[in-house]
């Protein structure tokens, strides 16, 4: 099931779910997410309990920063509550993140942005009412 999910074979995933008990781990959702198989992610989320690994968003963000699978990142964050990793992003994610007011990972992201010297992004997040630590802001000239 892990392999079929990553390859986007929803019919195979459905068959295995309905007829077998072995062969599904967090790799099923991770593989589907990395390869942009949103239809498979939705099915697994509804029908399985394995979930994702703790580093799924980091690998998915690498693809998203290349312009791929932006919808997968948004779905993982909004539906599954996966935290957006604190790292530099492309403009699409800066805009998305700054508009996503109820994000639970804002402080961590803002701290990392300040640490990386991303002054413009820090300003946007601060204007949105997000907070960060004093230690993160000290080196910034904002």
GROMACS .gro file of C-alpha atoms in nm:
model
  142
    1UNK     CA    1   0.000   0.000   0.000
    2UNK     CA    2   0.289   0.235   0.077
    3UNK     CA    3   0.420   0.206  -0.280
    4UNK     CA    4   0.079   0.217  -0.449
    5UNK     CA    5  -0.008   0.535  -0.257
    6UNK     CA    6   0.308   0.710  -0.371
    7UNK     CA    7   0.240   0.614  -0.730
    8UNK     CA    8  -0.115   0.748  -0.714
    9UNK     CA    9  -0.288   0.413  -0.765
   10UNK     CA   10  -0.603   0.490  -0.566
   11UNK     CA   11  -0.786   0.178  -0.685
   12UNK     CA   12  -0.503  -0.043  -0.557
   13UNK     CA   13  -0.493   0.145  -0.226
   14UNK     CA   14  -0.870   0.100  -0.190
   15UNK     CA   15  -0.848  -0.271  -0.272
   16UNK     CA   16  -0.567  -0.329  -0.023
   17UNK     CA   17  -0.748  -0.134   0.247
   18UNK     CA   18  -1.067  -0.336   0.198
   19UNK     CA   19  -0.907  -0.679   0.153
   20UNK     CA   20  -0.575  -0.688   0.340
   21UNK     CA   21  -0.450  -0.599   0.686
   22UNK     CA   22  -0.075  -0.565   0.627
   23UNK     CA   23   0.138  -0.331   0.422
   24UNK     CA   24   0.043   0.020   0.530
   25UNK     CA   25   0.264   0.253   0.732
   26UNK     CA   26   0.315   0.627   0.756
   27UNK     CA   27   0.510   0.590   0.432
   28UNK     CA   28   0.181   0.559   0.243
   29UNK     CA   29   0.079   0.917   0.323
   30UNK     CA   30   0.438   1.043   0.309
   31UNK     CA   31   0.493   0.894  -0.038
   32UNK     CA   32   0.160   1.025  -0.165
   33UNK     CA   33   0.237   1.371  -0.026
   34UNK     CA   34   0.588   1.385  -0.173
   35UNK     CA   35   0.456   1.290  -0.514
   36UNK     CA   36   0.153   1.520  -0.509
   37UNK     CA   37  -0.111   1.247  -0.494
   38UNK     CA   38  -0.374   1.456  -0.315
   39UNK     CA   39  -0.660   1.220  -0.409
   40UNK     CA   40  -0.475   0.934  -0.236
   41UNK     CA   41  -0.396   1.151   0.067
   42UNK     CA   42  -0.763   1.232   0.110
   43UNK     CA   43  -0.859   0.865   0.093
   44UNK     CA   44  -0.591   0.756   0.340
   45UNK     CA   45  -0.683   1.036   0.577
   46UNK     CA   46  -1.046   0.925   0.578
   47UNK     CA   47  -0.993   0.548   0.588
   48UNK     CA   48  -0.661   0.480   0.763
   49UNK     CA   49  -0.510   0.570   1.099
   50UNK     CA   50  -0.133   0.552   1.029
   51UNK     CA   51  -0.102   0.923   0.947
   52UNK     CA   52   0.225   1.079   0.835
   53UNK     CA   53   0.579   1.084   0.968
   54UNK     CA   54   0.705   1.385   1.159
   55UNK     CA   55   0.915   1.511   0.868
   56UNK     CA   56   0.662   1.489   0.585
   57UNK     CA   57   0.621   1.867   0.557
   58UNK     CA   58   0.993   1.928   0.515
   59UNK     CA   59   1.016   1.704   0.212
   60UNK     CA   60   0.688   1.827   0.064
   61UNK     CA   61   0.800   2.190   0.110
   62UNK     CA   62   1.114   2.119  -0.093
   63UNK     CA   63   0.893   2.025  -0.388
   64UNK     CA   64   0.653   2.311  -0.324
   65UNK     CA   65   0.933   2.565  -0.331
   66UNK     CA   66   1.005   2.438  -0.682
   67UNK     CA   67   0.646   2.518  -0.775
   68UNK     CA   68   0.513   2.165  -0.731
   69UNK     CA   69   0.238   2.037  -0.504
   70UNK     CA   70   0.148   2.365  -0.335
   71UNK     CA   71  -0.203   2.224  -0.288
   72UNK     CA   72  -0.060   1.928  -0.094
   73UNK     CA   73   0.118   2.157   0.153
   74UNK     CA   74  -0.197   2.360   0.206
   75UNK     CA   75  -0.407   2.045   0.253
   76UNK     CA   76  -0.162   1.888   0.499
   77UNK     CA   77  -0.154   2.210   0.699
   78UNK     CA   78  -0.524   2.297   0.692
   79UNK     CA   79  -0.679   1.950   0.715
   80UNK     CA   80  -0.422   1.744   0.905
   81UNK     CA   81  -0.277   2.028   1.112
   82UNK     CA   82   0.080   1.964   0.998
   83UNK     CA   83   0.309   2.253   1.089
   84UNK     CA   84   0.470   2.451   0.811
   85UNK     CA   85   0.844   2.409   0.864
   86UNK     CA   86   1.039   2.718   0.967
   87UNK     CA   87   1.252   2.781   0.663
   88UNK     CA   88   1.288   3.028   0.378
   89UNK     CA   89   1.007   2.986   0.126
   90UNK     CA   90   0.919   3.118  -0.211
   91UNK     CA   91   0.677   3.408  -0.251
   92UNK     CA   92   0.374   3.177  -0.282
   93UNK     CA   93   0.430   3.042   0.068
   94UNK     CA   94   0.518   3.374   0.224
   95UNK     CA   95   0.185   3.504   0.097
   96UNK     CA   96  -0.006   3.191   0.203
   97UNK     CA   97   0.150   3.182   0.545
   98UNK     CA   98   0.098   3.551   0.612
   99UNK     CA   99  -0.272   3.512   0.527
  100UNK     CA  100  -0.318   3.201   0.740
  101UNK     CA  101  -0.407   3.372   1.067
  102UNK     CA  102  -0.486   3.072   1.284
  103UNK     CA  103  -0.163   2.887   1.217
  104UNK     CA  104  -0.031   2.720   1.530
  105UNK     CA  105   0.330   2.725   1.414
  106UNK     CA  106   0.360   3.103   1.368
  107UNK     CA  107   0.603   3.168   1.654
  108UNK     CA  108   0.847   2.901   1.539
  109UNK     CA  109   0.828   3.022   1.178
  110UNK     CA  110   0.872   3.386   1.278
  111UNK     CA  111   1.170   3.302   1.499
  112UNK     CA  112   1.338   3.114   1.213
  113UNK     CA  113   1.264   3.391   0.963
  114UNK     CA  114   1.422   3.645   1.199
  115UNK     CA  115   1.719   3.416   1.256
  116UNK     CA  116   1.765   3.388   0.877
  117UNK     CA  117   1.750   3.767   0.837
  118UNK     CA  118   1.429   3.763   0.631
  119UNK     CA  119   1.328   4.115   0.737
  120UNK     CA  120   1.047   4.164   0.486
  121UNK     CA  121   0.877   3.838   0.581
  122UNK     CA  122   0.922   3.915   0.951
  123UNK     CA  123   0.752   4.253   0.899
  124UNK     CA  124   0.457   4.086   0.724
  125UNK     CA  125   0.410   3.834   1.005
  126UNK     CA  126   0.442   4.099   1.276
  127UNK     CA  127   0.180   4.312   1.100
  128UNK     CA  128  -0.051   4.010   1.105
  129UNK     CA  129  -0.018   4.003   1.484
  130UNK     CA  130   0.212   3.702   1.514
  131UNK     CA  131   0.476   3.706   1.786
  132UNK     CA  132   0.830   3.580   1.821
  133UNK     CA  133   1.093   3.571   2.093
  134UNK     CA  134   1.300   3.875   2.186
  135UNK     CA  135   1.617   3.675   2.121
  136UNK     CA  136   1.509   3.618   1.760
  137UNK     CA  137   1.437   3.987   1.704
  138UNK     CA  138   1.750   4.129   1.869
  139UNK     CA  139   1.973   4.093   1.560
  140UNK     CA  140   1.701   4.234   1.332
  141UNK     CA  141   1.682   4.606   1.262
  142UNK     CA  142   1.303   4.634   1.254
   0.00000   0.00000   0.00000
